Amino acid sequence: MTTRKYEPLSPETVAERLGAIDAIRARAGDPAAWSVREVGDGNLNLVFIIDGPGGSVIAKQALPYVRLVGEGWPLPLKRAFFEYNALIRQEARDPGSVPEVFHFDEEQALVVMEFLSPHVILRHSLMAGKRHAGLGGVLGRFCARTLFRGSDLSMKTADRKADLALFAGNVELCDITENLVFSDPYFEAEMNRHTPQLDPIVAELRADIDLKIAAQHMKSAFATNAEAMLHGDLHTGSVMVSDSETRVIDPEFATYGPMGFDIGMLIANFLMAYFAQPGHAETEGSRADYQDWILSVVDEIWSEFSTEFTRLWREERHGILYERALFEDQGHDLGAEQARLDRLAAIWRDTLGFCGIEMHRRTLGLAHIAEYDQIADEALRAQCEARGLRLGRALAVRRATITSMDEVLDLARHINQETIL
């Protein structure tokens, strides 16, 4: 494929164009017997499932524009390069957490990878009211391992600087984040959309100076604090689950930024799923126990992140920050622990801020969540969304004074009982 100019694949051309690639044939078998389906339901890319006599693989190809919007919003193909490089780093830093990559073609903006089956997108599972044992632990450890091992706490100077330079090239997707997440929700941006019944709350939020300042503080942190390699778009739509396994997918927004960004976005999507449950309940109140389970997952994510971060701090802190020569080697073990607690406290504050802003942008901006959008009753949908907006505002503005996950979860429960509209 590398000898031809970039051309989008189609179900009809996949076998002819990919059939000669040994790594794909080895897993899917004879291309003459392939069955190909295009299943991309995201905002950006083409995604094909290739079923063959030997097995199945996923082929993901970038388009030269934002699929959600169309050719009027061009986007460079190089995002596939960043996704590939993020996947191989995530696999090295947390083995088994992401799909195995079989083939990468930079010219065709194509990544061919493991087909995860019988996995489903976590977002769909949350709408269906399905529980997954240990989910929060897996996600918390993924965040801790990929963020810690992709930071100055673990990496040597040359490796870290080279990685920073590589991912700094993901300019266009960073620009999407910087605008769609941190700015667009707070003014009448052209591509914004929201449930009409939210108009009074939208006006209130856009007049809220404290909130807009908080959003810009978080934007500044995202743009300037190159703390670790991020997934960049970690939410319940980029997690696939089965009864026994959890995998993380779609890191094409990978860049260097604050550790709290990934964790905050992930937790925000669980909290929005919590508020959305009345819209998917069979009868009023029938999802109350399931809502409690969602909050337990949020608690587990942060708890397991903190525990694994602590283990890595004590066992793998071999990078250029907080060197052991300054602390343990001089008998200052308590000093190292004080520094660890300081770092975790800073990550916690960032997590709350990014979490709050994500809850706003997924309700008021361009890219929404299915948990809200698939609630047919507009009045009920608006009530669920309004509660999420209320919590998001509190987390973003009060991030320096909320000190525990218990406070966050209690606040979510309290807001969930309110009639806001």
Tab-separated table of C-alpha atoms in Angstrom:
chain	number	residue	atom	x	y	z
A	1	MET	CA	0.000	0.000	0.000
A	2	THR	CA	2.877	2.395	0.635
A	3	THR	CA	3.574	2.674	-3.103
A	4	ARG	CA	0.269	4.360	-3.874
A	5	LYS	CA	-1.088	7.781	-3.029
A	6	TYR	CA	-3.390	8.006	-0.026
A	7	GLU	CA	-6.859	6.761	-0.817
A	8	PRO	CA	-9.705	6.041	1.615
A	9	LEU	CA	-10.587	2.387	1.897
A	10	SER	CA	-14.064	0.993	1.351
A	11	PRO	CA	-15.514	-2.440	2.168
A	12	GLU	CA	-15.169	-3.264	-1.529
A	13	THR	CA	-11.445	-2.369	-1.742
A	14	VAL	CA	-10.094	-3.643	1.585
A	15	ALA	CA	-9.281	-7.178	0.399
A	16	GLU	CA	-7.569	-6.027	-2.785
A	17	ARG	CA	-5.495	-3.383	-1.014
A	18	LEU	CA	-4.628	-5.171	2.236
A	19	GLY	CA	-4.682	-8.787	1.140
A	20	ALA	CA	-0.973	-8.963	0.325
A	21	ILE	CA	0.169	-7.808	3.773
A	22	ASP	CA	1.635	-10.827	5.565
A	23	ALA	CA	0.765	-9.635	9.087
A	24	ILE	CA	-2.906	-9.360	8.139
A	25	ARG	CA	-3.064	-12.588	6.144
A	26	ALA	CA	-1.503	-14.409	9.090
A	27	ARG	CA	-4.457	-13.446	11.253
A	28	ALA	CA	-7.381	-13.255	8.823
A	29	GLY	CA	-6.458	-15.919	6.293
A	30	ASP	CA	-7.122	-15.923	2.554
A	31	PRO	CA	-8.368	-12.455	1.472
A	32	ALA	CA	-10.599	-14.053	-1.159
A	33	ALA	CA	-12.755	-15.259	1.745
A	34	TRP	CA	-12.761	-12.015	3.732
A	35	SER	CA	-15.996	-10.363	4.837
A	36	VAL	CA	-15.565	-6.623	5.487
A	37	ARG	CA	-17.834	-4.255	7.429
A	38	GLU	CA	-17.369	-0.518	8.010
A	39	VAL	CA	-18.380	0.126	11.620
A	40	GLY	CA	-16.919	3.529	12.434
A	41	ASP	CA	-19.341	5.410	14.669
A	42	GLY	CA	-16.881	7.952	16.037
A	43	ASN	CA	-16.237	11.525	15.029
A	44	LEU	CA	-13.111	11.195	12.893
A	45	ASN	CA	-12.215	7.918	11.171
A	46	LEU	CA	-13.090	4.921	9.030
A	47	VAL	CA	-13.110	1.632	10.961
A	48	PHE	CA	-13.415	-1.775	9.274
A	49	ILE	CA	-13.868	-5.232	10.738
A	50	ILE	CA	-12.164	-7.802	8.539
A	51	ASP	CA	-13.518	-11.316	9.159
A	52	GLY	CA	-11.629	-14.140	7.487
A	53	PRO	CA	-11.208	-17.909	7.764
A	54	GLY	CA	-8.222	-17.404	10.062
A	55	GLY	CA	-9.782	-14.819	12.367
A	56	SER	CA	-10.643	-11.126	12.510
A	57	VAL	CA	-8.771	-7.821	12.660
A	58	ILE	CA	-9.635	-4.133	12.854
A	59	ALA	CA	-8.399	-1.692	10.192
A	60	LYS	CA	-8.636	1.948	11.212
A	61	GLN	CA	-7.924	4.651	8.642
A	62	ALA	CA	-7.856	8.391	9.187
A	63	LEU	CA	-9.857	10.621	6.858
A	64	PRO	CA	-8.542	14.015	5.691
A	65	TYR	CA	-11.402	15.756	7.516
A	66	VAL	CA	-13.519	15.502	10.641
A	67	ARG	CA	-16.054	12.803	9.844
A	68	LEU	CA	-18.639	14.261	12.233
A	69	VAL	CA	-18.654	17.565	10.317
A	70	GLY	CA	-17.519	16.669	6.803
A	71	GLU	CA	-15.020	17.985	4.275
A	72	GLY	CA	-15.618	21.521	5.469
A	73	TRP	CA	-13.355	20.783	8.430
A	74	PRO	CA	-10.074	19.413	7.009
A	75	LEU	CA	-7.777	17.470	9.317
A	76	PRO	CA	-4.279	16.081	8.625
A	77	LEU	CA	-3.858	12.350	8.158
A	78	LYS	CA	-0.847	12.265	10.465
A	79	ARG	CA	-3.080	11.655	13.488
A	80	ALA	CA	-2.785	7.940	12.646
A	81	PHE	CA	0.962	8.263	13.220
A	82	PHE	CA	0.350	9.621	16.716
A	83	GLU	CA	-2.220	6.937	17.499
A	84	TYR	CA	0.206	4.202	16.463
A	85	ASN	CA	3.020	5.670	18.542
A	86	ALA	CA	0.748	6.109	21.548
A	87	LEU	CA	-0.526	2.511	21.325
A	88	ILE	CA	2.926	0.964	21.280
A	89	ARG	CA	3.993	3.095	24.259
A	90	GLN	CA	0.848	2.298	26.231
A	91	GLU	CA	1.368	-1.418	25.561
A	92	ALA	CA	4.941	-1.176	26.838
A	93	ARG	CA	3.902	0.780	29.939
A	94	ASP	CA	0.813	-1.271	30.820
A	95	PRO	CA	1.015	-4.581	28.925
A	96	GLY	CA	-2.312	-5.988	27.763
A	97	SER	CA	-4.215	-2.749	28.266
A	98	VAL	CA	-4.598	-1.801	24.577
A	99	PRO	CA	-5.184	-3.714	21.311
A	100	GLU	CA	-2.127	-5.344	19.764
A	101	VAL	CA	-0.949	-3.537	16.613
A	102	PHE	CA	-0.264	-5.787	13.612
A	103	HIS	CA	0.482	-3.280	10.855
A	104	PHE	CA	1.001	0.453	10.415
A	105	ASP	CA	1.096	2.344	7.107
A	106	GLU	CA	1.905	6.014	7.564
A	107	GLU	CA	1.233	6.963	3.938
A	108	GLN	CA	-2.264	5.475	4.059
A	109	ALA	CA	-2.885	6.700	7.650
A	110	LEU	CA	-3.774	3.120	8.527
A	111	VAL	CA	-3.435	1.079	11.722
A	112	VAL	CA	-4.411	-2.603	11.657
A	113	MET	CA	-4.882	-4.076	15.094
A	114	GLU	CA	-6.422	-6.767	17.220
A	115	PHE	CA	-10.170	-7.241	16.947
A	116	LEU	CA	-11.585	-7.242	20.458
A	117	SER	CA	-14.411	-9.748	20.817
A	118	PRO	CA	-16.838	-10.192	22.537
A	119	HIS	CA	-16.034	-6.700	23.831
A	120	VAL	CA	-18.444	-3.772	23.555
A	121	ILE	CA	-17.953	-0.046	23.977
A	122	LEU	CA	-18.221	0.722	27.700
A	123	ARG	CA	-20.579	3.635	27.018
A	124	HIS	CA	-23.140	1.207	25.565
A	125	SER	CA	-22.712	-1.125	28.507
A	126	LEU	CA	-23.421	1.715	30.943
A	127	MET	CA	-26.626	2.593	29.112
A	128	ALA	CA	-27.681	-1.063	29.307
A	129	GLY	CA	-27.131	-1.141	33.073
A	130	LYS	CA	-24.424	-3.820	32.953
A	131	ARG	CA	-21.809	-4.172	35.706
A	132	HIS	CA	-18.166	-5.128	35.204
A	133	ALA	CA	-16.230	-6.423	38.189
A	134	GLY	CA	-12.912	-4.668	38.787
A	135	LEU	CA	-13.525	-2.042	36.092
A	136	GLY	CA	-12.379	0.918	38.158
A	137	GLY	CA	-9.228	-0.875	39.258
A	138	VAL	CA	-8.154	-1.670	35.701
A	139	LEU	CA	-8.736	1.912	34.563
A	140	GLY	CA	-7.057	3.423	37.608
A	141	ARG	CA	-3.970	1.270	37.106
A	142	PHE	CA	-3.912	2.067	33.384
A	143	CYS	CA	-3.847	5.782	34.177
A	144	ALA	CA	-1.167	5.416	36.838
A	145	ARG	CA	1.131	3.220	34.747
A	146	THR	CA	0.869	5.038	31.434
A	147	LEU	CA	1.102	8.489	33.010
A	148	PHE	CA	3.871	7.743	35.516
A	149	ARG	CA	5.981	5.712	33.090
A	150	GLY	CA	5.447	8.349	30.396
A	151	SER	CA	6.733	11.193	32.566
A	152	ASP	CA	9.901	12.744	33.984
A	153	LEU	CA	9.332	10.653	37.100
A	154	SER	CA	10.328	7.554	35.159
A	155	MET	CA	11.993	8.551	31.885
A	156	LYS	CA	15.553	9.652	31.246
A	157	THR	CA	16.142	13.093	29.759
A	158	ALA	CA	16.932	12.051	26.180
A	159	ASP	CA	13.993	9.661	25.897
A	160	ARG	CA	11.527	12.031	27.453
A	161	LYS	CA	12.604	15.019	25.343
A	162	ALA	CA	12.428	12.935	22.157
A	163	ASP	CA	8.920	11.791	23.019
A	164	LEU	CA	7.844	15.318	23.877
A	165	ALA	CA	9.126	16.540	20.524
A	166	LEU	CA	7.355	13.740	18.672
A	167	PHE	CA	3.930	14.264	20.222
A	168	ALA	CA	4.237	18.056	20.046
A	169	GLY	CA	3.509	17.571	16.357
A	170	ASN	CA	-0.090	16.530	17.077
A	171	VAL	CA	-1.012	20.177	16.662
A	172	GLU	CA	-4.394	19.965	14.998
A	173	LEU	CA	-5.919	17.561	17.518
A	174	CYS	CA	-4.550	19.621	20.403
A	175	ASP	CA	-6.185	22.638	18.787
A	176	ILE	CA	-9.513	20.785	18.756
A	177	THR	CA	-9.171	20.049	22.463
A	178	GLU	CA	-8.082	23.552	23.367
A	179	ASN	CA	-11.062	25.119	21.643
A	180	LEU	CA	-13.907	22.596	21.802
A	181	VAL	CA	-13.238	21.623	25.421
A	182	PHE	CA	-12.088	24.781	27.155
A	183	SER	CA	-13.581	27.717	25.243
A	184	ASP	CA	-16.524	26.877	22.982
A	185	PRO	CA	-18.995	25.820	25.720
A	186	TYR	CA	-18.766	29.258	27.326
A	187	PHE	CA	-19.858	31.389	24.367
A	188	GLU	CA	-22.074	31.003	21.302
A	189	ALA	CA	-19.576	29.062	19.218
A	190	GLU	CA	-20.840	28.095	15.790
A	191	MET	CA	-20.770	24.322	16.289
A	192	ASN	CA	-22.247	24.256	19.791
A	193	ARG	CA	-25.551	22.504	20.378
A	194	HIS	CA	-27.626	21.756	23.455
A	195	THR	CA	-31.067	20.642	24.548
A	196	PRO	CA	-33.315	23.739	24.241
A	197	GLN	CA	-34.682	23.454	27.799
A	198	LEU	CA	-31.159	24.151	29.062
A	199	ASP	CA	-31.212	27.735	27.739
A	200	PRO	CA	-31.517	29.385	31.205
A	201	ILE	CA	-28.614	27.375	32.614
A	202	VAL	CA	-26.488	27.953	29.517
A	203	ALA	CA	-26.992	31.701	29.893
A	204	GLU	CA	-26.087	31.445	33.573
A	205	LEU	CA	-22.862	29.521	32.879
A	206	ARG	CA	-21.771	31.890	30.116
A	207	ALA	CA	-22.214	34.816	32.504
A	208	ASP	CA	-20.264	33.054	35.270
A	209	ILE	CA	-16.909	34.827	35.447
A	210	ASP	CA	-15.478	32.465	38.094
A	211	LEU	CA	-16.300	29.481	35.907
A	212	LYS	CA	-14.838	30.996	32.748
A	213	ILE	CA	-11.647	31.889	34.597
A	214	ALA	CA	-11.460	28.333	35.935
A	215	ALA	CA	-11.897	26.959	32.412
A	216	GLN	CA	-9.078	29.147	31.133
A	217	HIS	CA	-6.834	28.154	34.036
A	218	MET	CA	-7.402	24.538	33.032
A	219	LYS	CA	-6.800	25.390	29.376
A	220	SER	CA	-3.513	27.000	30.361
A	221	ALA	CA	-2.521	23.884	32.295
A	222	PHE	CA	-3.358	21.641	29.339
A	223	ALA	CA	-1.445	23.831	26.897
A	224	THR	CA	1.657	24.445	29.000
A	225	ASN	CA	2.156	21.666	31.569
A	226	ALA	CA	3.857	18.874	29.602
A	227	GLU	CA	3.859	16.519	32.566
A	228	ALA	CA	3.288	13.150	30.881
A	229	MET	CA	2.189	11.477	27.662
A	230	LEU	CA	-1.610	11.544	27.697
A	231	HIS	CA	-4.136	9.340	25.988
A	232	GLY	CA	-5.763	12.700	25.249
A	233	ASP	CA	-9.359	11.497	24.783
A	234	LEU	CA	-9.944	9.004	27.591
A	235	HIS	CA	-13.661	8.464	28.131
A	236	THR	CA	-16.183	5.638	28.262
A	237	GLY	CA	-16.353	5.616	24.468
A	238	SER	CA	-12.638	4.800	24.261
A	239	VAL	CA	-12.867	1.807	26.591
A	240	MET	CA	-13.999	-1.651	25.478
A	241	VAL	CA	-15.215	-4.256	27.946
A	242	SER	CA	-16.233	-7.894	28.111
A	243	ASP	CA	-17.276	-9.951	31.100
A	244	SER	CA	-13.622	-10.599	31.894
A	245	GLU	CA	-11.502	-7.884	30.282
A	246	THR	CA	-11.101	-4.134	29.831
A	247	ARG	CA	-9.060	-2.514	27.030
A	248	VAL	CA	-8.405	1.119	26.117
A	249	ILE	CA	-8.586	2.249	22.483
A	250	ASP	CA	-8.345	5.352	20.258
A	251	PRO	CA	-5.393	7.419	21.591
A	252	GLU	CA	-5.141	9.580	18.459
A	253	PHE	CA	-5.350	12.747	20.589
A	254	ALA	CA	-2.154	11.718	22.402
A	255	THR	CA	0.018	14.602	23.508
A	256	TYR	CA	2.028	15.717	26.517
A	257	GLY	CA	-0.001	17.405	29.237
A	258	PRO	CA	-1.067	17.282	32.901
A	259	MET	CA	-1.700	13.836	34.392
A	260	GLY	CA	-5.037	14.978	35.760
A	261	PHE	CA	-6.396	15.526	32.247
A	262	ASP	CA	-6.833	11.842	31.407
A	263	ILE	CA	-8.182	10.954	34.840
A	264	GLY	CA	-10.527	13.942	34.942
A	265	MET	CA	-12.033	13.249	31.510
A	266	LEU	CA	-12.557	9.592	32.385
A	267	ILE	CA	-14.255	10.306	35.712
A	268	ALA	CA	-16.418	13.014	34.129
A	269	ASN	CA	-17.883	10.504	31.697
A	270	PHE	CA	-18.776	8.124	34.521
A	271	LEU	CA	-20.419	10.970	36.438
A	272	MET	CA	-22.467	11.974	33.395
A	273	ALA	CA	-23.502	8.331	32.961
A	274	TYR	CA	-24.604	8.438	36.600
A	275	PHE	CA	-26.852	11.440	36.027
A	276	ALA	CA	-28.183	9.966	32.758
A	277	GLN	CA	-29.479	6.726	34.280
A	278	PRO	CA	-33.103	7.924	34.812
A	279	GLY	CA	-33.304	8.313	31.046
A	280	HIS	CA	-32.491	4.627	30.549
A	281	ALA	CA	-34.448	3.156	33.476
A	282	GLU	CA	-37.290	0.740	32.896
A	283	THR	CA	-39.331	2.384	35.676
A	284	GLU	CA	-38.751	5.418	37.862
A	285	GLY	CA	-36.002	4.717	40.360
A	286	SER	CA	-35.145	1.288	38.939
A	287	ARG	CA	-31.543	2.283	38.241
A	288	ALA	CA	-30.806	3.600	41.769
A	289	ASP	CA	-28.617	0.626	42.707
A	290	TYR	CA	-26.839	0.853	39.380
A	291	GLN	CA	-26.147	4.543	39.955
A	292	ASP	CA	-24.517	3.592	43.256
A	293	TRP	CA	-22.374	1.082	41.375
A	294	ILE	CA	-21.233	3.767	38.921
A	295	LEU	CA	-20.130	5.961	41.819
A	296	SER	CA	-18.260	3.000	43.310
A	297	VAL	CA	-16.346	2.698	40.016
A	298	VAL	CA	-15.418	6.388	40.178
A	299	ASP	CA	-14.166	5.886	43.734
A	300	GLU	CA	-12.178	2.822	42.648
A	301	ILE	CA	-10.568	4.644	39.717
A	302	TRP	CA	-9.082	7.318	41.945
A	303	SER	CA	-8.245	4.921	44.780
A	304	GLU	CA	-6.433	2.494	42.491
A	305	PHE	CA	-4.694	5.327	40.648
A	306	SER	CA	-3.375	6.686	43.953
A	307	THR	CA	-2.290	3.245	45.159
A	308	GLU	CA	-0.501	2.337	41.933
A	309	PHE	CA	1.048	5.801	41.609
A	310	THR	CA	2.410	5.351	45.136
A	311	ARG	CA	3.883	1.932	44.286
A	312	LEU	CA	5.508	3.306	41.140
A	313	TRP	CA	6.846	6.314	43.059
A	314	ARG	CA	8.524	4.040	45.566
A	315	GLU	CA	9.759	1.393	43.136
A	316	GLU	CA	10.238	3.047	39.713
A	317	ARG	CA	11.133	6.672	40.367
A	318	HIS	CA	14.243	6.616	38.196
A	319	GLY	CA	13.657	9.679	36.030
A	320	ILE	CA	14.940	13.225	36.252
A	321	LEU	CA	12.526	14.432	38.943
A	322	TYR	CA	12.720	13.851	42.716
A	323	GLU	CA	15.927	11.842	42.390
A	324	ARG	CA	16.646	9.331	45.112
A	325	ALA	CA	20.028	11.005	45.575
A	326	LEU	CA	18.136	13.929	47.120
A	327	PHE	CA	15.896	11.854	49.369
A	328	GLU	CA	16.210	8.110	50.118
A	329	ASP	CA	19.961	7.947	49.553
A	330	GLN	CA	20.370	10.570	52.278
A	331	GLY	CA	17.918	8.859	54.616
A	332	HIS	CA	15.150	11.351	53.808
A	333	ASP	CA	12.439	8.774	53.125
A	334	LEU	CA	9.831	10.960	54.789
A	335	GLY	CA	10.822	13.800	52.472
A	336	ALA	CA	10.166	11.578	49.465
A	337	GLU	CA	6.755	10.732	50.890
A	338	GLN	CA	5.985	14.405	51.427
A	339	ALA	CA	6.899	15.104	47.800
A	340	ARG	CA	4.683	12.208	46.652
A	341	LEU	CA	1.721	13.566	48.589
A	342	ASP	CA	2.326	17.021	47.106
A	343	ARG	CA	2.322	15.577	43.578
A	344	LEU	CA	-0.854	13.573	44.196
A	345	ALA	CA	-2.572	16.643	45.645
A	346	ALA	CA	-1.700	18.645	42.527
A	347	ILE	CA	-2.948	15.852	40.257
A	348	TRP	CA	-6.164	15.682	42.315
A	349	ARG	CA	-6.841	19.399	41.850
A	350	ASP	CA	-6.227	19.119	38.122
A	351	THR	CA	-8.441	16.039	37.941
A	352	LEU	CA	-11.377	17.917	39.464
A	353	GLY	CA	-10.900	20.908	37.178
A	354	PHE	CA	-10.661	18.878	33.981
A	355	CYS	CA	-13.559	16.700	35.114
A	356	GLY	CA	-15.844	19.702	35.556
A	357	ILE	CA	-14.963	21.253	32.206
A	358	GLU	CA	-15.471	17.922	30.407
A	359	MET	CA	-18.982	17.661	31.869
A	360	HIS	CA	-19.776	21.040	30.326
A	361	ARG	CA	-18.294	20.488	26.892
A	362	ARG	CA	-20.012	17.104	26.459
A	363	THR	CA	-23.355	18.795	27.105
A	364	LEU	CA	-22.982	22.182	25.440
A	365	GLY	CA	-20.326	21.765	22.753
A	366	LEU	CA	-20.073	19.854	19.481
A	367	ALA	CA	-19.333	16.302	20.684
A	368	HIS	CA	-21.970	14.960	23.088
A	369	ILE	CA	-22.355	11.619	24.871
A	370	ALA	CA	-24.838	8.943	23.843
A	371	GLU	CA	-26.050	8.525	27.430
A	372	TYR	CA	-27.652	11.966	27.213
A	373	ASP	CA	-28.446	12.153	23.510
A	374	GLN	CA	-30.348	8.863	23.465
A	375	ILE	CA	-32.845	10.021	26.107
A	376	ALA	CA	-35.906	10.614	23.929
A	377	ASP	CA	-37.863	12.674	26.466
A	378	GLU	CA	-36.338	16.152	26.076
A	379	ALA	CA	-37.537	17.399	29.447
A	380	LEU	CA	-36.039	14.391	31.228
A	381	ARG	CA	-32.838	14.669	29.199
A	382	ALA	CA	-32.486	18.342	30.110
A	383	GLN	CA	-32.970	17.557	33.804
A	384	CYS	CA	-30.232	14.908	33.707
A	385	GLU	CA	-27.913	17.237	31.803
A	386	ALA	CA	-28.632	20.143	34.137
A	387	ARG	CA	-27.513	18.095	37.122
A	388	GLY	CA	-24.291	17.251	35.343
A	389	LEU	CA	-23.723	20.908	34.511
A	390	ARG	CA	-24.298	21.863	38.144
A	391	LEU	CA	-21.742	19.327	39.394
A	392	GLY	CA	-19.282	20.297	36.663
A	393	ARG	CA	-19.392	23.919	37.742
A	394	ALA	CA	-18.773	22.980	41.381
A	395	LEU	CA	-15.792	20.767	40.572
A	396	ALA	CA	-14.122	23.293	38.274
A	397	VAL	CA	-14.563	26.332	40.520
A	398	ARG	CA	-14.052	24.607	43.872
A	399	ARG	CA	-11.235	22.270	42.852
A	400	ALA	CA	-8.849	23.761	45.419
A	401	THR	CA	-11.198	23.193	48.364
A	402	ILE	CA	-12.661	19.739	47.611
A	403	THR	CA	-10.176	17.391	49.219
A	404	SER	CA	-11.565	13.876	48.861
A	405	MET	CA	-13.480	11.621	46.506
A	406	ASP	CA	-16.084	11.137	49.238
A	407	GLU	CA	-16.912	14.839	48.957
A	408	VAL	CA	-17.304	14.533	45.173
A	409	LEU	CA	-19.590	11.524	45.411
A	410	ASP	CA	-21.691	13.061	48.184
A	411	LEU	CA	-22.078	16.189	46.085
A	412	ALA	CA	-23.149	14.101	43.080
A	413	ARG	CA	-25.755	12.281	45.185
A	414	HIS	CA	-27.085	15.563	46.557
A	415	ILE	CA	-27.364	17.188	43.134
A	416	ASN	CA	-29.022	14.057	41.759
A	417	GLN	CA	-31.948	14.686	44.127
A	418	GLU	CA	-32.418	18.269	42.990
A	419	THR	CA	-34.991	19.547	40.500
A	420	ILE	CA	-32.993	22.184	38.686
A	421	LEU	CA	-35.230	23.152	35.776
